[in-house]
Tab-separated table of C-alpha atoms in Angstrom:
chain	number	residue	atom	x	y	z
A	28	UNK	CA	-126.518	121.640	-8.773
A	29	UNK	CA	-129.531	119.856	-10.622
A	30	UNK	CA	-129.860	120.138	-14.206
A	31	UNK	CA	-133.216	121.919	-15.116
A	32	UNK	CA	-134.969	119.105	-17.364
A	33	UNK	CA	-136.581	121.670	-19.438
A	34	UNK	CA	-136.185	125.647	-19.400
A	35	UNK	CA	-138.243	128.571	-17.986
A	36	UNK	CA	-139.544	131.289	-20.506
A	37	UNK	CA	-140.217	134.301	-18.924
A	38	UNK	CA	-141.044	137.654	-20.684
A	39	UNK	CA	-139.283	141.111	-20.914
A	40	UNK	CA	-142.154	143.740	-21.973
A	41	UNK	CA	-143.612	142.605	-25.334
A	42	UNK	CA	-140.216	142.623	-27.374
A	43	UNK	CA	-138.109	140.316	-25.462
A	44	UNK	CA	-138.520	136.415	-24.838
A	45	UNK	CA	-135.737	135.146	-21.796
A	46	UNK	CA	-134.765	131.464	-21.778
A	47	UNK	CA	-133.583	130.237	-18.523
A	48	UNK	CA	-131.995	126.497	-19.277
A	49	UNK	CA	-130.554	126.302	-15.253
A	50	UNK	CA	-129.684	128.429	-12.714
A	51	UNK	CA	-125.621	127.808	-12.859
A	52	UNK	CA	-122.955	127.618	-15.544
A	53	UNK	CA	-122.524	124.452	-16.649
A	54	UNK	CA	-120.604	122.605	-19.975
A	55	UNK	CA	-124.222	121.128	-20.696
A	56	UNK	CA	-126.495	124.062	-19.809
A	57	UNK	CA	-124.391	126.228	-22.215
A	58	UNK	CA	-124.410	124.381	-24.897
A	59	UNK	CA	-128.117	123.886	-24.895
A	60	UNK	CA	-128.243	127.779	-25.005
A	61	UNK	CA	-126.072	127.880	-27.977
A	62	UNK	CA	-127.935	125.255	-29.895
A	63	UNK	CA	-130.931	126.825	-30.072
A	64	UNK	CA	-129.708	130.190	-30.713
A	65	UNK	CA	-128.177	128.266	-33.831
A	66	UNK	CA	-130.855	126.595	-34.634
A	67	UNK	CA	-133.549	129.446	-34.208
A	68	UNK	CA	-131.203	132.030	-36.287
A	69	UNK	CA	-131.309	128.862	-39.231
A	70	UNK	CA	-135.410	129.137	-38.996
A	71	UNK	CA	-134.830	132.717	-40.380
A	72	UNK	CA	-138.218	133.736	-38.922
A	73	UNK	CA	-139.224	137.227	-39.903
A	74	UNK	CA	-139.714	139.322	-37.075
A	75	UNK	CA	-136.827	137.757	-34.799
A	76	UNK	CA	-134.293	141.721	-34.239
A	77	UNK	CA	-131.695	139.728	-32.156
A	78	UNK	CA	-130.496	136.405	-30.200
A	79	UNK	CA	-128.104	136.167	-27.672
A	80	UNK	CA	-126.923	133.250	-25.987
A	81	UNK	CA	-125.369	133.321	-22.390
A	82	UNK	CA	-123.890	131.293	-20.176
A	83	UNK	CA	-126.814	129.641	-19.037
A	84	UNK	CA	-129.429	131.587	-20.878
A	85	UNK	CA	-130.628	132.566	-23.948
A	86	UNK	CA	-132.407	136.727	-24.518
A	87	UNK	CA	-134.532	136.973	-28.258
A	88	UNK	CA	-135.849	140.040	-28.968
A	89	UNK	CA	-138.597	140.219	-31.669
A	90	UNK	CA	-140.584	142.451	-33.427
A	91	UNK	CA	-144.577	141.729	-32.017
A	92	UNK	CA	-145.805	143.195	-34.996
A	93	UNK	CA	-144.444	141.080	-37.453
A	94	UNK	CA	-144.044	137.723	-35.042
A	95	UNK	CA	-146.840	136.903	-32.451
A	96	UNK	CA	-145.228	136.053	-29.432
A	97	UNK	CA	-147.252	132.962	-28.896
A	98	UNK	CA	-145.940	131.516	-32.478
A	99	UNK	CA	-142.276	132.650	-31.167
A	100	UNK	CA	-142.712	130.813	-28.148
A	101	UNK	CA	-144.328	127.935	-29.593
A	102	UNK	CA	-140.580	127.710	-31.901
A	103	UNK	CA	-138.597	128.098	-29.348
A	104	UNK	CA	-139.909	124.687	-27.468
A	105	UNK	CA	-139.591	123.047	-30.210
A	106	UNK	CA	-135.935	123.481	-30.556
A	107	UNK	CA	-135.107	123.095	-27.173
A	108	UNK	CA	-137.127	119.658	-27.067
A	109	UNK	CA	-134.950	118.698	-29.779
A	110	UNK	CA	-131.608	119.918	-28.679
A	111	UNK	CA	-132.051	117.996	-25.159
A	112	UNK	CA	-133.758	114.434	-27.514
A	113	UNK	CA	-131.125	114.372	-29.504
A	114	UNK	CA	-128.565	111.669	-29.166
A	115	UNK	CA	-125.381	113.000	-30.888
A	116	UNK	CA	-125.077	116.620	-29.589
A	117	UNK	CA	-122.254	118.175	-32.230
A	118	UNK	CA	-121.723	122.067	-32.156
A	119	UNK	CA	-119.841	123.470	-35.383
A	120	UNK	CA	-117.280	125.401	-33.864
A	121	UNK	CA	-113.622	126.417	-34.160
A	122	UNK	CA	-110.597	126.312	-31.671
A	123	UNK	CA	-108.511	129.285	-32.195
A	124	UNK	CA	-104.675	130.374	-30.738
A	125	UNK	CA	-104.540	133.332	-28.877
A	126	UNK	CA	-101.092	134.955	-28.122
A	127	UNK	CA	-100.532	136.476	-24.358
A	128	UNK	CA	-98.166	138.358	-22.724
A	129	UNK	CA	-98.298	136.692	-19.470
A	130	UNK	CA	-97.078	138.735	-16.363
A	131	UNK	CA	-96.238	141.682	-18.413
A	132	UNK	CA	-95.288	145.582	-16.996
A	133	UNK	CA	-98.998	147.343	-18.052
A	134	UNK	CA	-101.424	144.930	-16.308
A	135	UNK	CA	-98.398	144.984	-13.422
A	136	UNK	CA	-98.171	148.757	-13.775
A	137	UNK	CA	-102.121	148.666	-13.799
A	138	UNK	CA	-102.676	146.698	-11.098
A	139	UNK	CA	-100.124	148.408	-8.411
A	140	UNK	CA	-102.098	151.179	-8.629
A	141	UNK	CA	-105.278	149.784	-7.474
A	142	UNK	CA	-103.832	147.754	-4.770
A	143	UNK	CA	-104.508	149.877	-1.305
A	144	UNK	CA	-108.524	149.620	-0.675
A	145	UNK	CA	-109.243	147.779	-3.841
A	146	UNK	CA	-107.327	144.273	-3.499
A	147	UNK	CA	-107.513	141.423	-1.025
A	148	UNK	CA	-104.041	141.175	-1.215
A	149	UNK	CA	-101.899	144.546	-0.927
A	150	UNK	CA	-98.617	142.782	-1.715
A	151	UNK	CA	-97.431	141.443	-5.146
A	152	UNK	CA	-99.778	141.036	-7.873
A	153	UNK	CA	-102.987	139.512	-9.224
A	154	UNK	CA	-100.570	136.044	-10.373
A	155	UNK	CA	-99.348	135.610	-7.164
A	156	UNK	CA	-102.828	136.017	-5.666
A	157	UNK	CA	-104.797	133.815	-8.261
A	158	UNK	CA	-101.531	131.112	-7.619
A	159	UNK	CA	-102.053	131.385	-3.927
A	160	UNK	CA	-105.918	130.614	-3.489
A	161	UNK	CA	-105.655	128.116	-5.654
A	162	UNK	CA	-103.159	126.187	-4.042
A	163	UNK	CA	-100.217	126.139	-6.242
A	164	UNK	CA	-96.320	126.904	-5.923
A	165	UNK	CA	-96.018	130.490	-7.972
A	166	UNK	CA	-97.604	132.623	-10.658
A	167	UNK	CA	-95.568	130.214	-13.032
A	168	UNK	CA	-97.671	127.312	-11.760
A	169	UNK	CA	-100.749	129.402	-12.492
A	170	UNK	CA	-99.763	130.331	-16.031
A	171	UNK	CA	-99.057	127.239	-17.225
A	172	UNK	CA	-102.722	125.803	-15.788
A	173	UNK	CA	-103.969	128.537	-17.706
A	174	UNK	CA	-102.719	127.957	-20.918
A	175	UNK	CA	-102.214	124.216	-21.369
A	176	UNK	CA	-106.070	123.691	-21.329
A	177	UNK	CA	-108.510	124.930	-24.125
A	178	UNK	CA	-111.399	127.508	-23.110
A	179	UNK	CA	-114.941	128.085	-24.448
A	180	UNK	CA	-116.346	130.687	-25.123
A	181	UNK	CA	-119.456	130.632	-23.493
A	182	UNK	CA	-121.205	134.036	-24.340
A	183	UNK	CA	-119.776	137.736	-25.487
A	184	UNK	CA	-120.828	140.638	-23.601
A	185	UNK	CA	-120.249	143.478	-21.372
A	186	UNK	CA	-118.657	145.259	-23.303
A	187	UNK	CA	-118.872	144.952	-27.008
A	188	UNK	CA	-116.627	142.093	-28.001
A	189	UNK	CA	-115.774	140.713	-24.307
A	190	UNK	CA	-115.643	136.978	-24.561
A	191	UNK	CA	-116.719	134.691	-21.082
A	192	UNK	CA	-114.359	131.740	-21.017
A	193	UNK	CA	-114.963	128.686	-19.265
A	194	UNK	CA	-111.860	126.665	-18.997
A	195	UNK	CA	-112.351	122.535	-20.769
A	196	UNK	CA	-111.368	120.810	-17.714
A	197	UNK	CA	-113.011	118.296	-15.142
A	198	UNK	CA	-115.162	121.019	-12.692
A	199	UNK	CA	-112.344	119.608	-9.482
A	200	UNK	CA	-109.548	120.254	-11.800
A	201	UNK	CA	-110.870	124.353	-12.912
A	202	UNK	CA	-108.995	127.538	-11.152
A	203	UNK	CA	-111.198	129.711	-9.678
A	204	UNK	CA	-110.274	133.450	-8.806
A	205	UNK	CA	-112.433	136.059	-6.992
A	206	UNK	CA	-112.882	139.123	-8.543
A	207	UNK	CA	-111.414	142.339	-6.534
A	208	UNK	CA	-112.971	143.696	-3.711
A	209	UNK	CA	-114.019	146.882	-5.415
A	210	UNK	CA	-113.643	147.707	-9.233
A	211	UNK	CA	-111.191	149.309	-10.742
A	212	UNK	CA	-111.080	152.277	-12.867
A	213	UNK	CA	-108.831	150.917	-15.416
A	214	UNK	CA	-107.989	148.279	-17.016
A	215	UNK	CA	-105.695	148.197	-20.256
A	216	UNK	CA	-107.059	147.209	-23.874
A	217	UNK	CA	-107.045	143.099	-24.421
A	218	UNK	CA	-105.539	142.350	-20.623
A	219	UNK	CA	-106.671	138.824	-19.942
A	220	UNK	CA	-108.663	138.689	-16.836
A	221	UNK	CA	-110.550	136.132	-14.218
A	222	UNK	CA	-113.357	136.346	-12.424
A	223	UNK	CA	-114.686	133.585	-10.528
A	224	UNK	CA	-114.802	130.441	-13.018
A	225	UNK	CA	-114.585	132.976	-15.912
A	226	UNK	CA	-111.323	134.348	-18.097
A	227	UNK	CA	-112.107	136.785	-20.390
A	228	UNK	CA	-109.731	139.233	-22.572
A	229	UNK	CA	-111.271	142.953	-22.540
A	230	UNK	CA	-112.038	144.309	-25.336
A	231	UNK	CA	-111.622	147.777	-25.055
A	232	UNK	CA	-109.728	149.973	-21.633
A	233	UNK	CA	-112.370	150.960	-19.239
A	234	UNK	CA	-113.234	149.290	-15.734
A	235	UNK	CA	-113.094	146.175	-15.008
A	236	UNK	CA	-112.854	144.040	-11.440
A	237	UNK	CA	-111.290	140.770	-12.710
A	238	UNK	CA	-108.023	139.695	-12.083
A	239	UNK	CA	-105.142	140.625	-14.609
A	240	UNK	CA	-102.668	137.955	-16.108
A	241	UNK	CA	-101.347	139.306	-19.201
A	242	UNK	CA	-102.275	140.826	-22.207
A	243	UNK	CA	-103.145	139.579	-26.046
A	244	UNK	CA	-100.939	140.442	-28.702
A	245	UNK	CA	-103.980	140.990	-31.112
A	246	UNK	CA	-107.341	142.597	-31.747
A	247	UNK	CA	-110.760	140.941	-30.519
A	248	UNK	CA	-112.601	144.438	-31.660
A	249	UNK	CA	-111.922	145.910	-34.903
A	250	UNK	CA	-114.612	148.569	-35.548
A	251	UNK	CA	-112.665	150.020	-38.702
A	252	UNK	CA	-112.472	145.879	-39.742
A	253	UNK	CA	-109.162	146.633	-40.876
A	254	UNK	CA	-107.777	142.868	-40.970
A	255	UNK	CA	-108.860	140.069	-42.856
A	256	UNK	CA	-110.069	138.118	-39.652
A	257	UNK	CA	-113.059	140.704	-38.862
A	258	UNK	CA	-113.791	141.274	-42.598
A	259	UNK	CA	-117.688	139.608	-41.884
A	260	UNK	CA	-117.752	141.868	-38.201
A	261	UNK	CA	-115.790	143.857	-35.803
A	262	UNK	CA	-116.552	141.327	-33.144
A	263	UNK	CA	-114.135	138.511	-33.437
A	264	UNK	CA	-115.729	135.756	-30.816
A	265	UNK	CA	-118.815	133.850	-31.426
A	266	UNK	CA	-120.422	131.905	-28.923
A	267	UNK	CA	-119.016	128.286	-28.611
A	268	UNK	CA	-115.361	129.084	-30.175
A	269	UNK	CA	-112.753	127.355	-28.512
A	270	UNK	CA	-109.655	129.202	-27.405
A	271	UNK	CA	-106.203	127.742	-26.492
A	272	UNK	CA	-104.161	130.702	-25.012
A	273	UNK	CA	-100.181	130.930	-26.204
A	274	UNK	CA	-97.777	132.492	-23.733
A	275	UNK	CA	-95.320	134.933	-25.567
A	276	UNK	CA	-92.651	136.351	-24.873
A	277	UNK	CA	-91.855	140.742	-24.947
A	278	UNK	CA	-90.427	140.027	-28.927
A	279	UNK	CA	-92.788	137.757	-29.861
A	280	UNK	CA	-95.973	140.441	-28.556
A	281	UNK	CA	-94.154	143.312	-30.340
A	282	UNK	CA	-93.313	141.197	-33.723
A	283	UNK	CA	-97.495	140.521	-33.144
A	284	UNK	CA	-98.374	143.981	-32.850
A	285	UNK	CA	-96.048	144.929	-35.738
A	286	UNK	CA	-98.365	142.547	-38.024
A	287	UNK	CA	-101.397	143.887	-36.665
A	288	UNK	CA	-99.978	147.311	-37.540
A	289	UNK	CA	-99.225	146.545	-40.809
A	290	UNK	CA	-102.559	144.607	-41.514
A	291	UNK	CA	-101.045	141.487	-42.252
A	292	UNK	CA	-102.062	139.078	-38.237
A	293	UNK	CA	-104.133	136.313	-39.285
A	294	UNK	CA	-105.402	134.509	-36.101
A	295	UNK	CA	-104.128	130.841	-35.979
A	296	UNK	CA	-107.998	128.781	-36.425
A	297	UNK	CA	-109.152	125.628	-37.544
A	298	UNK	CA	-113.254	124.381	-37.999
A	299	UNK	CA	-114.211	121.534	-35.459
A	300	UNK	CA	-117.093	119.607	-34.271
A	301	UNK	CA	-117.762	120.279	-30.602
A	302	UNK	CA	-119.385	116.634	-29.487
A	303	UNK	CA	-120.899	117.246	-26.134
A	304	UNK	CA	-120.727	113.704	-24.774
A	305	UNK	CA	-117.000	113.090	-25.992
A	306	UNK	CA	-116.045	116.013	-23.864
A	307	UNK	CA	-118.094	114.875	-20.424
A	308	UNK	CA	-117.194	111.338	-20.659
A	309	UNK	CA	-113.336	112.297	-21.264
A	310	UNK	CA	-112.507	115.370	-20.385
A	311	UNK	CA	-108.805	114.900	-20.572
A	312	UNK	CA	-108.759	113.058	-23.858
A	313	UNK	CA	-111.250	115.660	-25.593
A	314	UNK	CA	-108.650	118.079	-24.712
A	315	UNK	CA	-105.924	116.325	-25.822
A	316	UNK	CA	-108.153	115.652	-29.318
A	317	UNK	CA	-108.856	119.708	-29.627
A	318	UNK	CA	-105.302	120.628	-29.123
A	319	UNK	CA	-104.205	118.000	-31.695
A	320	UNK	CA	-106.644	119.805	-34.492
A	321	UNK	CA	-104.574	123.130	-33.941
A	322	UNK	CA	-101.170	121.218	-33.600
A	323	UNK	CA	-101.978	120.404	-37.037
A	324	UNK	CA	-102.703	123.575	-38.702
């Protein structure tokens, strides 16, 4: 698919402003959303209520009365002409560890029961499906393709705290998954799912029609911001993180949950500069680079 060479603004009533930078997910289409939504929330303008970056998109909503929607729009070109001019694209980021359970007995437990009418594939589970359209020997083939790479996090959403992952790797080289045939109406609290060219971990048990892999040892939504790592918010993705997914074992998940119990899980994280061009030109290398920052933790 084309790149769009410059976006389409399109309006929602008189409070929203939509910024369309291409029609598809891509590496360079997201992070052209998430640069301006940085560099628009460091303008500080009064009258902007909210900005949201998505995959391929960007949503402001605004106060009319205080910010004239021409003067908003007017900003917002601005930035993106000088997010696509510049030269040395760098997004301030972090790369964070996230513990799974891979193949564990509640997404298992969950997924059995929505197999008849609900599931392209009636027998086994959602590893041995995801393993089998994408070509590879067993679920243990898929796990390890889905862990050795790093992730970004390409928008939150859905429901509050749900991150959209969008795995680091050449687009040949990236597992794709279809979602189920019908959704379910369950889905436990922090399973890691995939849908399409997206992971994600859920937030929260409620529906959900992505495939289930495993589950995270830890918290992404802390409302009562009991630990330390949601002491600014009680969403704990932004928008451009990097994630590198852990497999654990059963003791290792319960020694996890005994920490988050106790208030004492800090989330293994490290700052890093995202550079845009590094990552396109050498995909493999990049990743190799990212991993090495949390290696050295």
């Amino acid at each position: 698919m084309t790149q769009q060479t410059t976006a389409r603004y399109t309006w929602g009533g008189d409070e929203f402003l939509f910024v369309e930078i291409a029609e598809g997910m891509s590496l360079e289409a997201n992070f052209i959303s998430n640069s301006i939504a940085n560099a628009l929330e460091a303008r500080d303008l009064a009258g902007i209520v909210d900005i949201c970056p998505a995959n391929a998109s960007l949503l402001v909503r605004f106060d009319p009365d205080i910010l004239p929607w021409q003067e908003l729009e007017q900003v917002v070109h601005v930035l993106e002409d000088e997010v696509r001019a510049s030269t040395n694209k760098v997004l301030e980021t972090r790369i964070i560890e996230i513990p799974v359970w891979y193949n564990d007995p509640y997404t298992n437990e969950t997924g059995a029961r929505f197999r008849e009418g609900y599931h392209q594939r009636p027998e086994g589970n959602d590893l041995d499906f995801a393993a089998e359209v994408n070509g590879l020997a067993d679920a243990e083939e898929f796990i390890k393709r889905h862990h050795e790479s790093p992730w970004l996090v390409s928008m939150v959403g859905f429901v509050a705290g749900l991150p959209f992952l969008f795995q680091l790797v050449e687009r040949e080289k990236q597992l794709e998954v279809p979602k189920y045939l019908s959704p379910r109406t369950d889905t436990p609290a922090l399973t890691v799912g995939y849908g399409g060219c997206f992971s994600c971990v859920y937030s929260v048990r409620g529906a959900g029609g992505y495939q289930m892999f495993g589950i995270a040892a830890a918290p992404i939504f802390d409302p009562s911001q009991a630990l330390e790592d949601f002491a600014d918010f009680m969403i704990f993705f932004k928008p451009g993180d990097i994630v590198k997914f852990k497999p654990v074992d059963e003791a290792e998940y319960r020694r996890i949950r005994a920490e988050v119990e106790a208030g004492t899980f800090r989330y293994r994280q490290t700052p890093i500069d995202f550079h845009l061009q590094t990552a396109l030109a050498d995909p493999d290398g990049y990743t190799l680079s990212l991993l090495e920052a949390l290696n050295g933790i």
